[in-house]
PDB file of C-alpha atoms in Angstrom:
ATOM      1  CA  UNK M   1     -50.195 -31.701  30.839  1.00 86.00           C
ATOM      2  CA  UNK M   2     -52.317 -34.281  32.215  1.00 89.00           C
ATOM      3  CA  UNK M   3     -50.686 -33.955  35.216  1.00 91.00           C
ATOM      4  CA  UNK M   4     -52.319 -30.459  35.559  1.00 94.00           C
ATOM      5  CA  UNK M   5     -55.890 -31.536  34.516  1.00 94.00           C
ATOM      6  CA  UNK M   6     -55.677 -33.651  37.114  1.00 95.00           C
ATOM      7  CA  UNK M   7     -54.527 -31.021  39.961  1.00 95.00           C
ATOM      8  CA  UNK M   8     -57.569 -28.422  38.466  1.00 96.00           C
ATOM      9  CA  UNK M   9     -60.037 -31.473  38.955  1.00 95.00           C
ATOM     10  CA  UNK M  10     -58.958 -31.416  42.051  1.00 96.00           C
ATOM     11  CA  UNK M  11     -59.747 -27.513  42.854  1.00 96.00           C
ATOM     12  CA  UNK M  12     -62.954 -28.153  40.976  1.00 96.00           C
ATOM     13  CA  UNK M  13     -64.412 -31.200  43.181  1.00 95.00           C
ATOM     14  CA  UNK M  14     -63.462 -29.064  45.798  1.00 96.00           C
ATOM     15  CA  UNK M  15     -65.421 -26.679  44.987  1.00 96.00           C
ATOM     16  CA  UNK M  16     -68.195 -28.223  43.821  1.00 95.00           C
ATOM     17  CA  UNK M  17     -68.441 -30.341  47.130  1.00 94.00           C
ATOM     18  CA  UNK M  18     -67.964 -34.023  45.144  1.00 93.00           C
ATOM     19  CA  UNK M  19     -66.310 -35.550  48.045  1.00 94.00           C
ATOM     20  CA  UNK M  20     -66.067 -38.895  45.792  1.00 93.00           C
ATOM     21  CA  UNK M  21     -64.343 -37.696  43.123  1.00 94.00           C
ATOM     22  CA  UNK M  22     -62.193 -35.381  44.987  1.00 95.00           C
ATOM     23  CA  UNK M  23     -61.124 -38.417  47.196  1.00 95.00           C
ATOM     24  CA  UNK M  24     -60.707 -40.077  43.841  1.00 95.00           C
ATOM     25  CA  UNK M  25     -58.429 -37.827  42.696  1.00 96.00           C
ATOM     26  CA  UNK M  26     -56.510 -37.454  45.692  1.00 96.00           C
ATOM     27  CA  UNK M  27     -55.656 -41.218  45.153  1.00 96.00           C
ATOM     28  CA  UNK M  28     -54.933 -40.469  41.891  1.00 95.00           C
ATOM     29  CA  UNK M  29     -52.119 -37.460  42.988  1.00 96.00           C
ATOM     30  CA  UNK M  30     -50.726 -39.555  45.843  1.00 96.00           C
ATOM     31  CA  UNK M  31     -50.268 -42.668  43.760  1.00 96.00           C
ATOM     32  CA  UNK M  32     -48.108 -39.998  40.915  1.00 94.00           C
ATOM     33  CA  UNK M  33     -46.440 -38.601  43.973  1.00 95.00           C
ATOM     34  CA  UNK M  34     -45.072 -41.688  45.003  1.00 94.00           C
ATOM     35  CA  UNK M  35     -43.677 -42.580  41.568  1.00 93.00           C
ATOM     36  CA  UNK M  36     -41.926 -39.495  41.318  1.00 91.00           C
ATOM     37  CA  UNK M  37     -40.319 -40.345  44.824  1.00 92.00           C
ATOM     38  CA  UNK M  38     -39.733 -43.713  43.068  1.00 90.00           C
ATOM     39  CA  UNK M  39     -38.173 -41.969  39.958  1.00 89.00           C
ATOM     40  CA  UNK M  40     -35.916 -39.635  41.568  1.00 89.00           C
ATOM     41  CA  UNK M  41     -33.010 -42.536  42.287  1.00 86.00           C
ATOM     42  CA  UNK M  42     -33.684 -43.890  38.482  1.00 80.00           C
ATOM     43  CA  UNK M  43     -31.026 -43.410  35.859  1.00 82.00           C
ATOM     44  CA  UNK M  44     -33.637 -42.283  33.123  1.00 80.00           C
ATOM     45  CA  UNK M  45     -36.403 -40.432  33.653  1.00 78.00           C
ATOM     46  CA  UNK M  46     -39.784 -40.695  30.864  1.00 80.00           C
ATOM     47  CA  UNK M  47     -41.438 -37.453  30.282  1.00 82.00           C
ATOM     48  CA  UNK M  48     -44.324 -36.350  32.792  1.00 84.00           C
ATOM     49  CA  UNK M  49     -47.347 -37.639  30.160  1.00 84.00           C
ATOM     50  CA  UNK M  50     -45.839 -41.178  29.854  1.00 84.00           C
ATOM     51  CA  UNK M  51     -45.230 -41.822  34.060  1.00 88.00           C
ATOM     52  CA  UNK M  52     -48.839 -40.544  34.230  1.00 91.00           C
ATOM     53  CA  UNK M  53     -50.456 -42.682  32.639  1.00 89.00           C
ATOM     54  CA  UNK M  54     -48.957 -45.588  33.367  1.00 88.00           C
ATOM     55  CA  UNK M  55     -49.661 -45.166  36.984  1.00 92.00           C
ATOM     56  CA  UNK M  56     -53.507 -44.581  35.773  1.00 92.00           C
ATOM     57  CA  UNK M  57     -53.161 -47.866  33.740  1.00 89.00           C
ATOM     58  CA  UNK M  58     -51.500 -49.611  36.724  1.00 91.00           C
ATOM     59  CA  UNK M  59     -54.792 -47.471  38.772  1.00 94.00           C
ATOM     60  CA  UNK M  60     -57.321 -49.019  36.263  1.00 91.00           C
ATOM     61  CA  UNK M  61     -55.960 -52.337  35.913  1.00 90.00           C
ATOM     62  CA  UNK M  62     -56.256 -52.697  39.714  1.00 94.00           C
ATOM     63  CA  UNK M  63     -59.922 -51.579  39.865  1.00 95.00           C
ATOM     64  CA  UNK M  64     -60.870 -53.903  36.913  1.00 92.00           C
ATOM     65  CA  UNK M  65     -59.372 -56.648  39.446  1.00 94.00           C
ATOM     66  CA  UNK M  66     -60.988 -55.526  42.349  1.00 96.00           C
ATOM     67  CA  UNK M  67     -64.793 -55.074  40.765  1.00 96.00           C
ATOM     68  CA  UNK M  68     -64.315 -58.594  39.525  1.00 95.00           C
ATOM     69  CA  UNK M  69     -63.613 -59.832  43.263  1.00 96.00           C
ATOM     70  CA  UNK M  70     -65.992 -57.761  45.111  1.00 96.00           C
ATOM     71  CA  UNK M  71     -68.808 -58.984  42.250  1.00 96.00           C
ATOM     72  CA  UNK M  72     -67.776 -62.616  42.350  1.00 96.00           C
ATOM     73  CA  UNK M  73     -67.704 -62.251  46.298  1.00 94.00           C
ATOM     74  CA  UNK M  74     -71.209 -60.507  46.403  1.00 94.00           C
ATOM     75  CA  UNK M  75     -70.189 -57.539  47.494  1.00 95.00           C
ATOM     76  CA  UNK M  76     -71.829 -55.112  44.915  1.00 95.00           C
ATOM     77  CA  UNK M  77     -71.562 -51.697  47.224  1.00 95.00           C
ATOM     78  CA  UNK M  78     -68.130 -52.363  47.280  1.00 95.00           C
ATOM     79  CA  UNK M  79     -67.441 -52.940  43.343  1.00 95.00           C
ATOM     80  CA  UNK M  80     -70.094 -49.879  42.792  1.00 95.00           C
ATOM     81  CA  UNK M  81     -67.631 -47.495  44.536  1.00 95.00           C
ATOM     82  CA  UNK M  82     -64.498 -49.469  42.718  1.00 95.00           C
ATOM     83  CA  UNK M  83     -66.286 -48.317  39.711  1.00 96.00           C
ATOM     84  CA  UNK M  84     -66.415 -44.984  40.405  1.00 95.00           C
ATOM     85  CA  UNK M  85     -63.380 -44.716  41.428  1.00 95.00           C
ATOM     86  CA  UNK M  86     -62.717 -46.513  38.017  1.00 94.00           C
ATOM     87  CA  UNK M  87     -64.724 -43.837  36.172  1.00 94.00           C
ATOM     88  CA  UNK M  88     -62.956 -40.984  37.683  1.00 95.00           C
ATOM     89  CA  UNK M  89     -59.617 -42.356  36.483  1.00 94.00           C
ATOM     90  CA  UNK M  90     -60.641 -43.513  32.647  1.00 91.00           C
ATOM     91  CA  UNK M  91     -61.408 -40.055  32.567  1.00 92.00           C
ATOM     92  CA  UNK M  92     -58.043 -38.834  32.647  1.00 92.00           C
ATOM     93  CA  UNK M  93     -56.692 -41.318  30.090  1.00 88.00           C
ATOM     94  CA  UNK M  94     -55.964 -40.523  27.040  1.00 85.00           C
ATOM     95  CA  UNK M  95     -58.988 -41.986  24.330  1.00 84.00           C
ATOM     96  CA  UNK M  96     -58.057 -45.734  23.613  1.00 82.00           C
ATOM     97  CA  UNK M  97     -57.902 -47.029  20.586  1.00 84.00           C
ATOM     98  CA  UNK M  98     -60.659 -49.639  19.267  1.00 85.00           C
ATOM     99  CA  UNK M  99     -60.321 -53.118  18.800  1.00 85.00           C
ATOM    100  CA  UNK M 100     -59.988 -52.317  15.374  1.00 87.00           C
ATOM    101  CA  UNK M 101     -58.012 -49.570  15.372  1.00 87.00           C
ATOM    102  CA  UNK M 102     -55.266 -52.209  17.302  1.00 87.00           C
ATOM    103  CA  UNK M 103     -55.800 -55.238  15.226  1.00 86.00           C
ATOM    104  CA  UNK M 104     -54.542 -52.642  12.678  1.00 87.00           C
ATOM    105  CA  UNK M 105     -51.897 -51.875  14.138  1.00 87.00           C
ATOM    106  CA  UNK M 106     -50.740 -55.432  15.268  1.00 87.00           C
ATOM    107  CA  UNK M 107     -50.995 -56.589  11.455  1.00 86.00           C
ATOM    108  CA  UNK M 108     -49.101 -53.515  10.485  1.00 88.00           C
ATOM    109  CA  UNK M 109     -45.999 -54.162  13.108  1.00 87.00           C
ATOM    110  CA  UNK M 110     -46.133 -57.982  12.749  1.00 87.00           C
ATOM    111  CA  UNK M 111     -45.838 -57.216   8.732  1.00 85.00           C
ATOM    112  CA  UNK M 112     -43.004 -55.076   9.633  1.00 86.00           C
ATOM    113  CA  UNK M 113     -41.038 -57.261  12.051  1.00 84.00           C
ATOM    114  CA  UNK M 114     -41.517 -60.047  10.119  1.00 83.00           C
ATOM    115  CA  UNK M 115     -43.361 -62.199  12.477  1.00 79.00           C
ATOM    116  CA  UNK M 116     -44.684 -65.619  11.754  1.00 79.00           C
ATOM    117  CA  UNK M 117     -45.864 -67.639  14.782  1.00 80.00           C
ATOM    118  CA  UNK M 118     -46.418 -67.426  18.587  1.00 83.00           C
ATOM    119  CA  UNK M 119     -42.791 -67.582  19.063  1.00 85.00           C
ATOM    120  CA  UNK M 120     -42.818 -63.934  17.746  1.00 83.00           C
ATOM    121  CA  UNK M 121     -45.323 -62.601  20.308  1.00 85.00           C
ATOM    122  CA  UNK M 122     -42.730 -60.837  22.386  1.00 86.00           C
ATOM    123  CA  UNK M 123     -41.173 -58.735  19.259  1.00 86.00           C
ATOM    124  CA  UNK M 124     -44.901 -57.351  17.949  1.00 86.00           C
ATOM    125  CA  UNK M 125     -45.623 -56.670  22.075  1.00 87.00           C
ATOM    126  CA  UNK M 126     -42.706 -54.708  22.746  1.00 87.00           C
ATOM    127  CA  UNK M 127     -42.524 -52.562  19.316  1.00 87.00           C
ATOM    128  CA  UNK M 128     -47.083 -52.042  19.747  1.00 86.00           C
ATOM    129  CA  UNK M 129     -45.926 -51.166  23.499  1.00 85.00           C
ATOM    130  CA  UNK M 130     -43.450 -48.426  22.333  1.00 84.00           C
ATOM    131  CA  UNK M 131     -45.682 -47.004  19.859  1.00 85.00           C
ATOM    132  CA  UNK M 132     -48.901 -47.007  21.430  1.00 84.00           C
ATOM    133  CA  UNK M 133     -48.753 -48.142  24.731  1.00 78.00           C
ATOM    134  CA  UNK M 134     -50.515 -45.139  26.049  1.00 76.00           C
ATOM    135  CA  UNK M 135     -53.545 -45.722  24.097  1.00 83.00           C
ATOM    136  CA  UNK M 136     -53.977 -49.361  24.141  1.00 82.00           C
ATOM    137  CA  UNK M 137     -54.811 -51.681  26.685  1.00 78.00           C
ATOM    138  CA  UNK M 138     -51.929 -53.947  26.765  1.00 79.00           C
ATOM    139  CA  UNK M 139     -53.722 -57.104  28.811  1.00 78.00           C
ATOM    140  CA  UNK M 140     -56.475 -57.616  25.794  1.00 81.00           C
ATOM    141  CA  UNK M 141     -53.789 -56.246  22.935  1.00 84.00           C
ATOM    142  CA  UNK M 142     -52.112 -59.237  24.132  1.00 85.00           C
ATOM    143  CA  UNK M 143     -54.759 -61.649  23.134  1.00 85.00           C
ATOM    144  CA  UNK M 144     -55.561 -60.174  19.931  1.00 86.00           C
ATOM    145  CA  UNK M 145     -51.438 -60.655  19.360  1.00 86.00           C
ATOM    146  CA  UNK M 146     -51.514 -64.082  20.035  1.00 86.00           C
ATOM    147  CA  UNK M 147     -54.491 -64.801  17.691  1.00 84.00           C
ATOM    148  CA  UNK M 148     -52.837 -62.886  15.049  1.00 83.00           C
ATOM    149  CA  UNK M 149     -49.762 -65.120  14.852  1.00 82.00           C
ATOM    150  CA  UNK M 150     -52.039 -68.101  15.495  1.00 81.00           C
TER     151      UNK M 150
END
């Protein structure tokens, strides 16, 4: 499904002559096409939503990185086109969750697994992953993990 939102964003920057988004979301398609060349040799294959938007999280991830470079390097025309880049792909995400919303759901799965201290992290990570891994980021869920078992 999001996997055709994408390919009609596509035909619509077309279109409408946005050459930055369309490039955008060209990187976006080639980036999915390449996992699926990655996937075809795996022994289990996730369904079409799930390898999407990981590779947009992987995508986003990435930018985040580079923005903080280009800033920290002085190179602001390069981190303003990072971040539209950035913008194009947030837009194809599924909505996150808030910070609340996930300290929620950490309490919730740490009450349920039984966790105690830090030495726990890894269980409450990998069962908040499976559940809602699509809708949380996992680099600042981690922090708010480790300060609930702190």
């Amino acid at each position: 499904m999001i996997r055709e939102t994408i390919k009609s964003a596509q035909v619509q920057a077309m279109k409408a002559g946005d050459k930055d988004r369309l490039a955008a979301v060209r990187l976006i398609l080639a980036k999915l096409k390449d996992r699926d060349i990655e996937l075809r040799t795996a022994s289990s294959v996730p369904d079409d939503d799930t390898i999407v938007v990981e590779v947009l999280q992987r995508m986003v991830k990435q930018r985040r990185e580079s923005i903080d470079m280009f800033k920290s390097g002085g190179r602001e025309e390069l981190a303003a086109k990072e971040q539209a880049e950035l913008d194009v792909i947030e837009s194809f995400l599924p909505a996150q969750m808030t910070e609340e919303e996930t300290k929620a759901a950490i309490e919730s799965i740490k009450a349920e697994v039984g966790a105690a201290s830090v030495k726990d992290m890894g269980k409450v990570m990998a069962v908040l992953k499976e559940r809602h891994g699509s809708v949380v980021d996992m680099s600042k869920a981690s922090g708010l993990v480790k300060a609930a078992l702190s």
